[in-house]
Structures are given as C-alpha cells and as structure tokens.
Short mmCIF file of C-alpha atoms in Angstrom, two decimals:
data_model
loop_
_atom_site.label_atom_id
_atom_site.label_comp_id
_atom_site.label_asym_id
_atom_site.label_seq_id
_atom_site.Cartn_x
_atom_site.Cartn_y
_atom_site.Cartn_z
CA MET A 1 0.01 0.00 -0.02
CA ASN A 2 1.30 3.47 -0.87
CA ARG A 3 1.77 6.35 1.51
CA TRP A 4 -1.57 8.09 0.69
CA GLY A 5 -3.47 4.85 1.35
CA LYS A 6 -1.88 4.46 4.76
CA ALA A 7 -2.54 8.11 5.63
CA PHE A 8 -6.25 7.68 4.70
CA LEU A 9 -6.51 4.67 6.96
CA VAL A 10 -4.97 6.44 9.90
CA LEU A 11 -7.25 9.44 9.44
CA ALA A 12 -10.30 7.19 9.17
CA LEU A 13 -9.31 5.39 12.41
CA VAL A 14 -8.93 8.68 14.26
CA GLY A 15 -12.36 9.79 13.05
CA VAL A 16 -14.01 6.56 14.11
CA VAL A 17 -12.34 6.65 17.56
CA ALA A 18 -13.39 10.29 18.07
CA MET A 19 -17.06 9.61 17.24
CA ALA A 20 -17.08 6.45 19.40
CA PHE A 21 -15.61 8.46 22.29
CA ARG A 22 -18.33 11.06 21.94
CA VAL A 23 -21.01 8.40 22.09
CA SER A 24 -19.47 6.70 25.12
CA TRP A 25 -18.65 10.04 26.86
CA ASN A 26 -22.31 10.79 27.66
CA ALA A 27 -22.90 7.44 29.34
CA LEU A 28 -19.66 7.47 31.35
CA ARG A 29 -20.30 10.98 32.56
CA ASP A 30 -23.83 10.09 33.82
CA ILE A 31 -22.40 6.95 35.57
CA ALA A 32 -19.76 9.10 37.30
CA ARG A 33 -22.46 11.51 38.57
CA ALA A 34 -24.56 8.60 39.84
CA THR A 35 -21.58 7.37 41.92
CA GLY A 36 -21.19 10.78 43.59
CA ALA A 37 -18.70 12.67 41.34
CA ASP A 38 -19.13 16.39 40.94
CA GLY A 39 -19.53 18.22 37.63
CA MET A 40 -15.83 18.57 36.77
CA ALA A 41 -14.98 15.00 37.83
CA ALA A 42 -17.88 13.58 35.82
CA THR A 43 -16.74 15.56 32.77
CA LEU A 44 -13.18 14.18 33.02
CA TYR A 45 -14.25 10.59 33.87
CA PRO A 46 -14.74 9.48 30.20
CA PHE A 47 -11.20 10.64 29.38
CA VAL A 48 -9.90 8.40 32.19
CA VAL A 49 -11.54 5.24 30.85
CA ASP A 50 -11.55 5.66 27.10
CA GLY A 51 -8.26 7.60 27.18
CA LEU A 52 -6.46 4.64 28.78
CA MET A 53 -7.95 2.41 26.10
CA ALA A 54 -6.32 4.58 23.43
CA LEU A 55 -3.05 4.56 25.38
CA ALA A 56 -3.11 0.73 25.61
CA LEU A 57 -3.75 0.49 21.92
CA VAL A 58 -0.76 2.64 21.02
CA ALA A 59 1.41 0.67 23.49
CA ALA A 60 0.36 -2.62 21.90
CA LEU A 61 1.46 -1.34 18.51
CA VAL A 62 4.91 -0.31 19.84
CA LEU A 63 5.74 -3.07 22.34
CA THR A 64 6.64 -6.66 21.59
CA GLY A 65 6.57 -9.99 23.40
CA GLU A 66 5.21 -10.15 26.96
CA ALA A 67 4.89 -6.32 27.21
CA ARG A 68 2.63 -6.31 24.16
CA ARG A 69 0.45 -9.01 25.59
CA PHE A 70 0.17 -7.00 28.86
CA ALA A 71 -0.98 -3.95 26.87
CA LEU A 72 -3.59 -6.00 25.02
CA ARG A 73 -4.91 -7.36 28.33
CA VAL A 74 -5.27 -3.81 29.72
CA LEU A 75 -7.05 -2.77 26.48
CA ALA A 76 -9.43 -5.72 26.74
CA ALA A 77 -10.21 -5.13 30.42
CA TYR A 78 -10.98 -1.44 30.02
CA THR A 79 -12.99 -2.12 26.87
CA ALA A 80 -15.11 -4.64 28.76
CA ALA A 81 -15.54 -2.21 31.68
CA SER A 82 -16.62 0.59 29.36
CA LEU A 83 -19.07 -1.76 27.66
CA VAL A 84 -20.64 -2.76 31.04
CA LEU A 85 -21.08 0.87 32.14
CA ASN A 86 -22.57 1.89 28.77
CA TYR A 87 -25.01 -1.09 29.08
CA VAL A 88 -26.04 -0.03 32.55
CA HIS A 89 -26.65 3.49 31.34
CA GLY A 90 -28.99 2.13 28.73
CA LEU A 91 -30.93 0.01 31.28
CA VAL A 92 -31.50 2.69 33.90
CA PRO A 93 -33.79 5.45 32.61
CA ALA A 94 -33.12 7.72 35.56
CA LEU A 95 -29.52 8.20 34.38
CA HIS A 96 -30.83 10.03 31.28
CA SER A 97 -32.33 12.98 33.13
CA GLU A 98 -30.76 16.46 32.98
CA SER A 99 -29.69 16.56 36.59
CA VAL A 100 -28.33 13.23 37.61
CA LYS A 101 -27.47 12.79 41.30
CA TRP A 102 -26.27 9.98 43.48
CA MET A 103 -28.50 6.98 42.88
CA ARG A 104 -28.61 3.20 42.75
CA LEU A 105 -27.31 1.53 39.56
CA ALA A 106 -29.22 -1.75 40.14
CA GLU A 107 -32.09 -2.94 42.32
CA TRP A 108 -30.18 -6.01 43.49
CA ASP A 109 -27.66 -4.95 46.14
CA PRO A 110 -24.73 -7.25 45.07
CA ALA A 111 -25.10 -6.00 41.47
CA HIS A 112 -25.19 -2.40 42.63
CA TRP A 113 -22.13 -2.84 44.81
CA ALA A 114 -20.21 -4.53 41.97
CA LEU A 115 -21.09 -1.71 39.54
CA VAL A 116 -20.07 1.01 42.02
CA LEU A 117 -16.80 -0.86 42.68
CA LEU A 118 -16.18 -1.11 38.93
CA ALA A 119 -16.90 2.54 38.20
CA THR A 120 -14.83 3.93 41.14
CA SER A 121 -11.85 1.57 40.50
CA LEU A 122 -11.33 2.49 36.88
CA PRO A 123 -9.64 5.90 37.64
CA VAL A 124 -7.23 4.23 40.07
CA GLY A 125 -6.49 1.47 37.58
CA SER A 126 -5.82 4.07 34.91
CA ILE A 127 -3.12 5.66 37.06
CA TYR A 128 -1.41 2.29 37.66
CA PHE A 129 -1.74 0.68 34.24
CA GLY A 130 -1.14 3.93 32.40
CA SER A 131 2.11 4.58 34.24
CA ASP A 132 3.27 0.99 33.68
CA LEU A 133 2.51 1.15 29.91
CA VAL A 134 4.33 4.43 29.52
CA ALA A 135 7.35 3.06 31.35
CA LYS A 136 7.39 -0.01 29.14
CA VAL A 137 7.15 2.10 26.04
CA LEU A 138 10.00 4.45 27.15
CA HIS A 139 12.33 1.56 28.03
CA HIS A 140 11.50 -0.48 24.91
CA ARG A 141 14.37 -1.09 22.51
CA PRO A 142 13.56 -2.47 19.09
CA HIS A 143 14.97 -5.93 18.63
CA THR A 144 17.76 -5.98 16.02
CA PRO A 145 19.17 -9.41 15.03
CA VAL A 146 22.86 -9.73 15.76
CA VAL A 147 24.88 -11.57 13.14
CA GLU A 148 27.60 -13.49 14.96
CA PRO A 149 30.84 -14.54 13.24
CA CYS A 150 30.60 -18.01 11.70
CA GLY A 151 31.87 -20.70 14.02
CA GLU A 152 32.63 -18.52 17.12
CA ARG A 153 29.38 -19.07 19.12
CA ALA A 154 27.82 -21.90 17.20
CA GLU A 155 26.57 -24.79 19.28
CA GLU A 156 28.20 -27.22 16.88
CA PRO A 157 31.55 -26.74 15.18
CA ALA A 158 31.45 -25.82 11.55
CA HIS A 159 31.80 -28.83 9.25
CA PRO A 160 34.73 -28.78 6.91
CA PRO A 161 33.90 -28.65 3.18
CA HIS A 162 33.15 -31.98 1.61
CA THR A 163 35.90 -33.45 -0.49
CA PRO A 164 35.27 -36.45 -2.68
CA ASP A 165 36.91 -39.70 -1.60
CA THR A 166 37.25 -41.05 -5.11
CA VAL A 167 39.49 -39.92 -7.89
CA ASP A 168 38.32 -39.43 -11.43
CA ILE A 169 40.21 -42.05 -13.31
CA ASP A 170 38.91 -40.96 -16.70
CA ARG A 171 40.75 -37.65 -16.49
CA ASP A 172 44.21 -37.64 -17.99
CA PRO A 173 46.96 -36.83 -15.56
CA ALA A 174 49.04 -33.71 -16.00
CA PRO A 175 52.29 -34.22 -17.91
CA VAL A 176 55.15 -35.03 -15.68
CA GLU A 177 58.49 -33.48 -16.45
CA GLU A 178 60.61 -35.17 -13.79
CA VAL A 179 61.39 -38.91 -13.33
CA PRO A 180 62.67 -40.84 -10.41
CA HIS A 181 66.43 -40.71 -9.97
CA VAL A 182 66.63 -44.53 -10.27
CA LEU A 183 65.37 -44.40 -13.82
CA VAL A 184 67.74 -41.58 -14.62
CA ARG A 185 70.72 -43.57 -13.40
CA GLU A 186 69.74 -46.55 -15.48
CA ALA A 187 69.14 -44.54 -18.68
CA LEU A 188 72.03 -42.18 -18.37
CA PRO A 189 74.79 -44.41 -19.96
CA GLN A 190 72.68 -45.13 -23.04
CA LEU A 191 71.75 -41.48 -23.43
CA SER A 192 75.34 -40.36 -23.15
CA ALA A 193 76.42 -42.92 -25.77
CA TYR A 194 73.65 -41.73 -28.10
CA ALA A 195 74.69 -38.14 -27.67
CA ASP A 196 78.37 -38.99 -28.31
CA GLY A 197 77.46 -40.84 -31.47
CA VAL A 198 75.69 -37.83 -33.08
CA ARG A 199 78.26 -35.25 -31.88
CA THR A 200 80.29 -33.59 -34.72
CA ASP A 201 83.57 -31.68 -34.72
CA ASP A 202 81.95 -28.35 -35.46
CA PRO A 203 83.63 -25.75 -33.19
CA HIS A 204 80.24 -24.01 -32.71
CA THR A 205 78.73 -27.04 -31.06
CA PRO A 206 77.43 -25.99 -27.62
CA HIS A 207 79.60 -27.28 -24.86
CA ALA A 208 78.28 -28.84 -21.76
CA VAL A 209 78.11 -26.52 -18.82
CA PRO A 210 79.52 -27.81 -15.54
CA VAL A 211 76.65 -28.92 -13.45
CA GLN A 212 76.19 -26.60 -10.54
CA PRO A 213 72.72 -26.89 -8.92
CA ALA A 214 71.49 -23.38 -8.31
CA HIS A 215 69.76 -22.19 -5.21
CA LEU A 216 70.41 -25.29 -3.15
CA ASP A 217 68.99 -25.14 0.28
CA GLU A 218 71.19 -26.05 3.23
CA GLY A 219 68.68 -28.61 4.29
CA MET A 220 68.78 -30.60 1.07
CA SER A 221 70.15 -34.13 1.45
CA ARG A 222 72.90 -35.57 -0.69
CA GLU A 223 70.41 -37.69 -2.51
CA GLU A 224 68.39 -34.68 -3.54
CA VAL A 225 71.52 -32.89 -4.71
CA PHE A 226 72.53 -35.94 -6.74
CA GLU A 227 69.06 -36.09 -8.35
CA GLU A 228 69.16 -32.42 -9.30
CA ALA A 229 72.65 -32.81 -10.80
CA GLU A 230 71.56 -35.90 -12.84
CA LEU A 231 68.49 -34.02 -14.17
CA GLU A 232 70.58 -30.98 -15.09
CA ARG A 233 73.05 -33.20 -16.95
CA LEU A 234 70.11 -34.84 -18.76
CA ARG A 235 68.83 -31.39 -19.83
CA GLN A 236 72.25 -30.39 -21.11
CA ASP A 237 72.56 -33.62 -23.14
CA ALA A 238 69.09 -33.06 -24.67
CA ARG A 239 69.92 -29.48 -25.66
CA ARG A 240 73.22 -30.65 -27.19
CA THR A 241 71.40 -33.44 -29.07
CA TYR A 242 68.85 -30.99 -30.51
CA ALA A 243 71.60 -28.47 -31.46
CA GLU A 244 73.48 -31.20 -33.34
CA SER A 245 70.36 -32.42 -35.11
CA ALA A 246 69.60 -28.86 -36.16
CA GLN A 247 73.09 -28.39 -37.54
CA ALA A 248 72.54 -31.60 -39.56
CA ALA A 249 69.42 -30.04 -41.02
CA ARG A 250 67.31 -32.65 -39.34
CA PRO A 251 66.01 -30.91 -36.21
CA LEU A 252 64.25 -33.16 -33.85
CA SER A 253 60.68 -32.39 -32.78
CA ALA A 254 59.70 -31.75 -29.17
CA ARG A 255 57.92 -35.08 -28.96
CA ALA A 256 60.87 -37.04 -30.47
CA LEU A 257 63.37 -35.30 -28.17
CA GLY A 258 61.21 -35.97 -25.10
CA GLU A 259 60.75 -39.65 -26.03
CA ALA A 260 64.44 -40.10 -26.72
CA TYR A 261 65.17 -39.05 -23.14
CA GLY A 262 62.12 -40.72 -21.61
CA MET A 263 60.42 -37.43 -20.85
CA SER A 264 57.25 -35.64 -22.02
CA GLU A 265 56.70 -33.47 -25.06
CA SER A 266 56.53 -30.30 -22.98
CA TRP A 267 59.87 -31.15 -21.43
CA GLY A 268 61.38 -31.58 -24.87
CA ARG A 269 59.93 -28.23 -26.00
CA LYS A 270 61.56 -26.49 -23.05
CA GLN A 271 64.95 -27.97 -23.95
CA ILE A 272 64.55 -26.96 -27.63
CA LEU A 273 63.87 -23.38 -26.57
CA ALA A 274 66.81 -23.39 -24.25
CA ALA A 275 69.05 -24.78 -27.04
CA ARG A 276 67.86 -22.06 -29.43
CA ASP A 277 68.64 -19.38 -26.87
CA ASP A 278 72.16 -20.82 -26.50
CA SER A 279 72.67 -20.88 -30.30
CA ASP A 280 71.62 -17.19 -30.61
CA ARG A 281 74.40 -16.12 -28.29
CA PRO A 282 77.70 -15.00 -30.00
CA HIS A 283 80.49 -17.56 -29.92
CA LEU A 284 84.22 -16.67 -29.97
CA THR A 285 86.49 -18.63 -32.36
CA ALA A 286 90.18 -19.07 -31.38
CA VAL A 287 92.59 -17.58 -34.01
CA PRO A 288 95.96 -19.32 -34.41
CA ALA A 289 98.95 -17.31 -33.39
CA GLY A 290 101.06 -15.71 -36.12
CA THR A 291 98.25 -15.17 -38.61
CA GLY A 292 97.19 -11.80 -39.85
#
C-alpha cells in the first residue's frame, strides 16, 4: 500500500475513535455523577476510561513480546468495563435526566455494589496501568538481530567442506617433467652414448656446462643434490642433441626429443627453446697465433 493509502486509513481510524468516544462520553459522565462525582470530575471521567484504552492500543502497537500481551490485556479489560457501564446506562432510565445525582445503579444490592466498585476503581487502575505502559514504552528497545561470526558461538563446530573420496580415473593426468632418480641412473649411460654418436667436430657445437645446482637449500640431502645434478646433466645432453640435429638439417621435434630421453613433449619443447637461446648467443673462435 502506498503512503496516501496508509494516511487515509490512519485518518479514518482517528475519526471513528473520536465519534465512538463522543457516544461513550455521555454514558460514562452520567455513571460518574450517579456514583457521587461532581460536575468537573464527571466531565473528566470518560477521558480516564476511554483515554487509557487509546493509550493501551498505542502501546500494543509499539511493544513486543510479553509487554505487548500486557498492553492487550489492559485494552481488553478497560474495553469490557466501558461496555458494562454503557450497558447499565442504557438500562437505567433515571440516568438520562438532565440533573443526575447519586442513585442506585441496580435494584439487587450485590449488582449495585459490583457496579459502583467497577466505576470507582477505573480511575485508580488508569493511574497504575497507564504509568506501567508508559514506562514499558519508554524503556522499549527495538529488537535488532545480531549476526555472529561463523563458528565462534555456534553450538556445533562448523563442518569442513566436503571433499570427494574417489578420484576421477577418466581424467588424463598432467604431464610429468621429472622422473625418479633410479630411472635416470639406469638410462644415463645409453643417453650419453647416443649423444656422443651424433656429436660432430663443429667448433660451434654447444659445450656442456658444468653442473652446478642453483639455489640449493642447506637442508637438502645428498640424494636430492645428486638427483638435481643428474636431471641438469640430462637437460644439457638433450639441448646438445637438438643443437647437433639442427646443424645436420634434421632438427628433432619436441615429442621425439622428449621420447628419446624418456620425458614428455613439454619437457622436450623447453629444452629446444633453451638450445635455441644458446645458439643465438655470440661464440668466440680461437685464431691461431702468427696469422694476420
């Protein structure tokens, strides 16, 4: 509903409440005079009863929980009391005269005593219940949900994310560029013999670089150092093999180079790129003494 619709409903409610109060005001005033109230007290008496009903209604709209239920009980009790007094005013014709004085509200004594007790106790109840409702409204704090950090105050610990227990065997494993050192030791003599067989006497043939493992940690064991040295020697042999095949006008492909050394195609491609970088560097040729 838009703002204008809500405003119309509020204004309509205020109008209905005002007219209902005017209708009930005449009966409550006459009841107050019949119980002995003077002119001023009888005039203010309807504000005490129906006014507390309006206060309880507003408090019920503001409060929540047990306080709201208390406001609704006060509203229901004073509504019932006002209804009884208005009913009695309709049954007793003498209350409708211009000058109403102290008189009996019922012929039966217990009923008369009960009605007088009800009429005279409503102002005292308005003081008590009205003060209590105002105090509850003033001390009321709207409830705002507090979002607590996940896992800090939870009754149960947070469950770890689910990880599958099975491995997808249909997926191809990633290419492996390194092999166990045992296989390297077994294949190294054959690879060295193959490299020596294809080596030529060209002075521009790249020379093997002394193996010096770079960035070795102090905590590395001798076995790890040996493995790194063997792998570095294997890389140098592969680069030399490719350079020699390129000089023979029959360059090996990345797959052929990797298979020749028992490695993957991506490993062979890396060695080819490294060999090309080495071939692009300028090489110095020794000049015999006495020439020129």
